[in-house]
Short mmCIF file of C-alpha atoms in Angstrom, two decimals:
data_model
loop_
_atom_site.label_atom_id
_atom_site.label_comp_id
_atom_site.label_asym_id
_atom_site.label_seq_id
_atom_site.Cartn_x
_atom_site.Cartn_y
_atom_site.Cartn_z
CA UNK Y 20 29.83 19.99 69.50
CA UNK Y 21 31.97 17.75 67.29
CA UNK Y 22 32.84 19.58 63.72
CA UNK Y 23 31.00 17.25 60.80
CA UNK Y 24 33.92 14.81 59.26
CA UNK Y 25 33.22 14.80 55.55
CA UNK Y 26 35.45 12.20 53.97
CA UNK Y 27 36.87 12.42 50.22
CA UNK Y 28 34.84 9.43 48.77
CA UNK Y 29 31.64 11.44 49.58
CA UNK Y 30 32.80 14.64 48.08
CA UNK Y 31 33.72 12.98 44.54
CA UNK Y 32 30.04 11.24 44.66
CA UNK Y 33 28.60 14.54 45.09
CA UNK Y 34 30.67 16.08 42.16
CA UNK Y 35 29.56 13.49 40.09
CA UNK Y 36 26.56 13.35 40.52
CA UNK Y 37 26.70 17.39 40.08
CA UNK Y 38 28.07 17.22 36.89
CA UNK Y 39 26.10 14.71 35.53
CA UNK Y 40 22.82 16.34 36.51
CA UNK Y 41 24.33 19.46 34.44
CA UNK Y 42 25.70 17.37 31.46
CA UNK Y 43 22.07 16.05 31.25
CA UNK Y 44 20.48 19.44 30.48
CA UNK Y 45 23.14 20.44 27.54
CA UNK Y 46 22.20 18.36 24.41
CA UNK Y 47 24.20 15.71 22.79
CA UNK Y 48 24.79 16.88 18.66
CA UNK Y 49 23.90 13.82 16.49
CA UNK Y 50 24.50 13.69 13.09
CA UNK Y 51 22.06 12.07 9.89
CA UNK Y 52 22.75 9.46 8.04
CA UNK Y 53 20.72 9.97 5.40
CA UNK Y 54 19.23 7.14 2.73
CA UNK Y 55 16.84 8.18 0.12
CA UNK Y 56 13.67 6.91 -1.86
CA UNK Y 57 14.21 8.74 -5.15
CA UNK Y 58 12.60 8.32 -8.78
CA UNK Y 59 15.56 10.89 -10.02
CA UNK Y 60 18.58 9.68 -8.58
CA UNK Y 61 20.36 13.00 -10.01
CA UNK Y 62 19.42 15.19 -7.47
CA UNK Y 63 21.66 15.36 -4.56
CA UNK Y 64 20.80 13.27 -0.75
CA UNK Y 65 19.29 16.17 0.82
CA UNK Y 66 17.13 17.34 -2.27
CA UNK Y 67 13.49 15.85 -2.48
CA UNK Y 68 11.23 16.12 -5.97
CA UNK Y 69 8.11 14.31 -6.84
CA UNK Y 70 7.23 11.45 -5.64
CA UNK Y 71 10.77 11.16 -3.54
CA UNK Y 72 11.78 10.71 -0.14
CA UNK Y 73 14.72 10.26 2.48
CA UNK Y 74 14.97 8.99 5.90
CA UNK Y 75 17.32 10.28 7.96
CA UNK Y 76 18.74 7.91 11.00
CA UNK Y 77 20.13 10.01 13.97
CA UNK Y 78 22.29 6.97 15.39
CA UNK Y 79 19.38 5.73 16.60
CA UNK Y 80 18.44 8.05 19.23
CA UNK Y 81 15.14 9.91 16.29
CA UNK Y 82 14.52 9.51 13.06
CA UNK Y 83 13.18 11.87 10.45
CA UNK Y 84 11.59 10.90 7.46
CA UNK Y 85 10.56 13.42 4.58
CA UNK Y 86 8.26 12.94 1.78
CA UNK Y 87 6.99 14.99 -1.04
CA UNK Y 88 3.33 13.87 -2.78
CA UNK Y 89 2.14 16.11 -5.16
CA UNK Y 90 1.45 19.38 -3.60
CA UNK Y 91 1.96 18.10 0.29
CA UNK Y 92 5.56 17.65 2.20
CA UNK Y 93 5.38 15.38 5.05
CA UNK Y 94 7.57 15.00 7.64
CA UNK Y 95 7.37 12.22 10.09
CA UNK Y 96 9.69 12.33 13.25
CA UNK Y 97 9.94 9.23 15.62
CA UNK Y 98 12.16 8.92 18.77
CA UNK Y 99 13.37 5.15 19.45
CA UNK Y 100 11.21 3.43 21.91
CA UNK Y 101 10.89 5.32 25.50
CA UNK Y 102 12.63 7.95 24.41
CA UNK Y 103 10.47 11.48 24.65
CA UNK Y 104 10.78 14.18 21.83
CA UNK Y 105 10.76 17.61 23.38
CA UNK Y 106 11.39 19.68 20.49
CA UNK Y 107 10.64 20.22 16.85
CA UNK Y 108 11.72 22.96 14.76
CA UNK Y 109 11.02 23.44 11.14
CA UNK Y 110 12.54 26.58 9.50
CA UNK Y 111 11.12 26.76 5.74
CA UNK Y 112 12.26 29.56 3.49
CA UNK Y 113 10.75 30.85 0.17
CA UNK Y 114 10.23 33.84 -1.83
CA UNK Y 115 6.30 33.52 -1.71
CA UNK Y 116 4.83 34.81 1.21
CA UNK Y 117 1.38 32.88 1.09
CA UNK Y 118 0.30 29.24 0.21
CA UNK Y 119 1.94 27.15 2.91
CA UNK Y 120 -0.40 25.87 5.05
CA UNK Y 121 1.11 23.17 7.89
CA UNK Y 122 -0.79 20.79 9.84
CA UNK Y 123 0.21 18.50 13.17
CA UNK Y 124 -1.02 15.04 13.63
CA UNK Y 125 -2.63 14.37 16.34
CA UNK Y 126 -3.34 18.25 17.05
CA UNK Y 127 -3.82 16.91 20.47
CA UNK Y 128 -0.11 16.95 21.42
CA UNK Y 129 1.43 19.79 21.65
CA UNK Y 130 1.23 23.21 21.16
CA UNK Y 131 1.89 24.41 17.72
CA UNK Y 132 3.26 28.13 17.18
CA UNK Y 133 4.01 29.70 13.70
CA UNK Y 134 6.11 32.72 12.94
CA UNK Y 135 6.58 34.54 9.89
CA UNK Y 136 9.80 36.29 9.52
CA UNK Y 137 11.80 38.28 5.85
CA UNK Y 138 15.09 37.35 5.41
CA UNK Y 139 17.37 38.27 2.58
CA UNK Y 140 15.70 35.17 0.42
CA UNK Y 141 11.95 35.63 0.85
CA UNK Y 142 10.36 35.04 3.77
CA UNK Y 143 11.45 32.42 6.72
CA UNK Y 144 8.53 30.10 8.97
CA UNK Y 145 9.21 29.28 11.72
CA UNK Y 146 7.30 26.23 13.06
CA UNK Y 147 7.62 24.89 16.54
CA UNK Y 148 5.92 21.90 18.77
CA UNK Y 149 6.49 22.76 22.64
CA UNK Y 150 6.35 19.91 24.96
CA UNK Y 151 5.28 16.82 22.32
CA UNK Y 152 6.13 13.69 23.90
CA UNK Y 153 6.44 10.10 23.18
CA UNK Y 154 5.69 8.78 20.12
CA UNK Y 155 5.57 9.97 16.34
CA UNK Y 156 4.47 13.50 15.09
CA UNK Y 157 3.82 13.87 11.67
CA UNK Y 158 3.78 17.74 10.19
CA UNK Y 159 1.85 17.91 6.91
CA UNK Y 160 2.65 21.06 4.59
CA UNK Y 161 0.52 21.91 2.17
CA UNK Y 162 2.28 23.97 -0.60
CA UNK Y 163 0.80 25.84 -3.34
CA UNK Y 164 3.08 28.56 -4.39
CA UNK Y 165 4.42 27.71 -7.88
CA UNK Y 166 8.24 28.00 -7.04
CA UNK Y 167 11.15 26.04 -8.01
CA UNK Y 168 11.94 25.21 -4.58
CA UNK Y 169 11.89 25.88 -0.89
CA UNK Y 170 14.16 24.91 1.47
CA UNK Y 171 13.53 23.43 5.28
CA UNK Y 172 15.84 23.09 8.03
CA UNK Y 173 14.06 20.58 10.58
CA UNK Y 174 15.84 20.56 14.49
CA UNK Y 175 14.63 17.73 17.02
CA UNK Y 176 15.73 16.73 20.35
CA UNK Y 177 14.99 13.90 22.18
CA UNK Y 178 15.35 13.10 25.85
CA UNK Y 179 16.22 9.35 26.70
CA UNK Y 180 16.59 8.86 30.70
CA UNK Y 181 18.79 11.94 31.82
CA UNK Y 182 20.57 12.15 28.39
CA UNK Y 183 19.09 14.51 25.63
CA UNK Y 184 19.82 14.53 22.15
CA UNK Y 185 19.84 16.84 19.43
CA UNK Y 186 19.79 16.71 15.50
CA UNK Y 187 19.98 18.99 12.59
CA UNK Y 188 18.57 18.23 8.80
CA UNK Y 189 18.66 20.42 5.85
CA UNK Y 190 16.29 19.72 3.07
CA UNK Y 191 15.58 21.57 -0.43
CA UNK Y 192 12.08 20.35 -1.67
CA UNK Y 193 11.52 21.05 -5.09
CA UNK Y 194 8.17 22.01 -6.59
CA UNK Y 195 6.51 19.00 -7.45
CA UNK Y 196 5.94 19.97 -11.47
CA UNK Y 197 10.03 19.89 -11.20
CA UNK Y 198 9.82 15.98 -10.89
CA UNK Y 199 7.42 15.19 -13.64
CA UNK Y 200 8.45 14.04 -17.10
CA UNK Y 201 5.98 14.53 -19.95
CA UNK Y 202 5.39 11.99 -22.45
CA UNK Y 203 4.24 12.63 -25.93
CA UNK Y 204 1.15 11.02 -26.73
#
């Protein structure tokens, strides 16, 4: 029997090929760039009131988009076209520990979990979607505790072909009384 002749072209194809399969499953960081809808232009990008909103553009790959109407916070998160999302992660922190009641549109994709954690501020949710999909999700909160603020740090990844993609975006909502002006009558 002959020994098997195994030239050099075929061994760098297979490495290649090896570490790209492996580079696929690590997640690329992308950063926001962030552009807001804002009635008080005072407040800084990543702060929401009444009434306000920002979009955040992850260089293309998802975008996030949060909104704050009266006593609900939405959050809409859209991959670019063909692209899967398969995670979302929404970390909200406040000193109340009732009154936030969250919502996924449609219910039918996806499994929703909800953890309730302390931490040195109050307590911490922790909000997940396993296995969404295409499309976008939108996450309604409902928030009723009278507090000055809570904050939310919302994590996505996306998966477009082999490549996967992954995005971070801090976001202090304030309460919506916070964003109202009162006029004498």
């Amino acid at each position: 029997m002959e020994p098997l002749k195994v030239s050099g072209k075929y061994i760098v194809v297979v490495l290649v090929v090896a570490v790209v399969l492996m580079s696929s499953q690590i997640p690329i960081n992308v950063s926001p760039r962030v552009s807001k809808d804002a009635h008080n232009e005072s407040l800084p990008v990543n702060w929401i009131g009444m009434d306000d909103g920002l979009n955040a553009n992850f260089s293309g790959h998802f975008y996030v988009s949060v909104f704050r109407y009266f006593n609900v916070i939405r959050l809409w998160i859209t991959p670019r076209d063909g692209a899967k999302t398969t995670y979302i992660r929404v970390e909200v922190r406040r000193k109340f520990t009732n009154a936030l009641y969250m919502e996924v549109d449609p219910p039918y994709r996806g499994r929703v979990s909800m953890k309730v954690e302390d931490s040195n501020d109050g307590e911490a949710y922790l909000i997940e979607v396993q296995d969404p999909g295409e499309g976008t999700y939108e996450l309604d909160f409902m928030d009723w505790a009278p507090e000055s603020r809570l904050s939310m740090h919302i994590t996505v990844e996306t998966r477009e072909g082999i490549l996967q993609y992954r995005g971070e975006l801090p976001v202090i909502v304030l309460e919506p009384s916070k964003g109202i002006k009162c006029v004498p009558s």
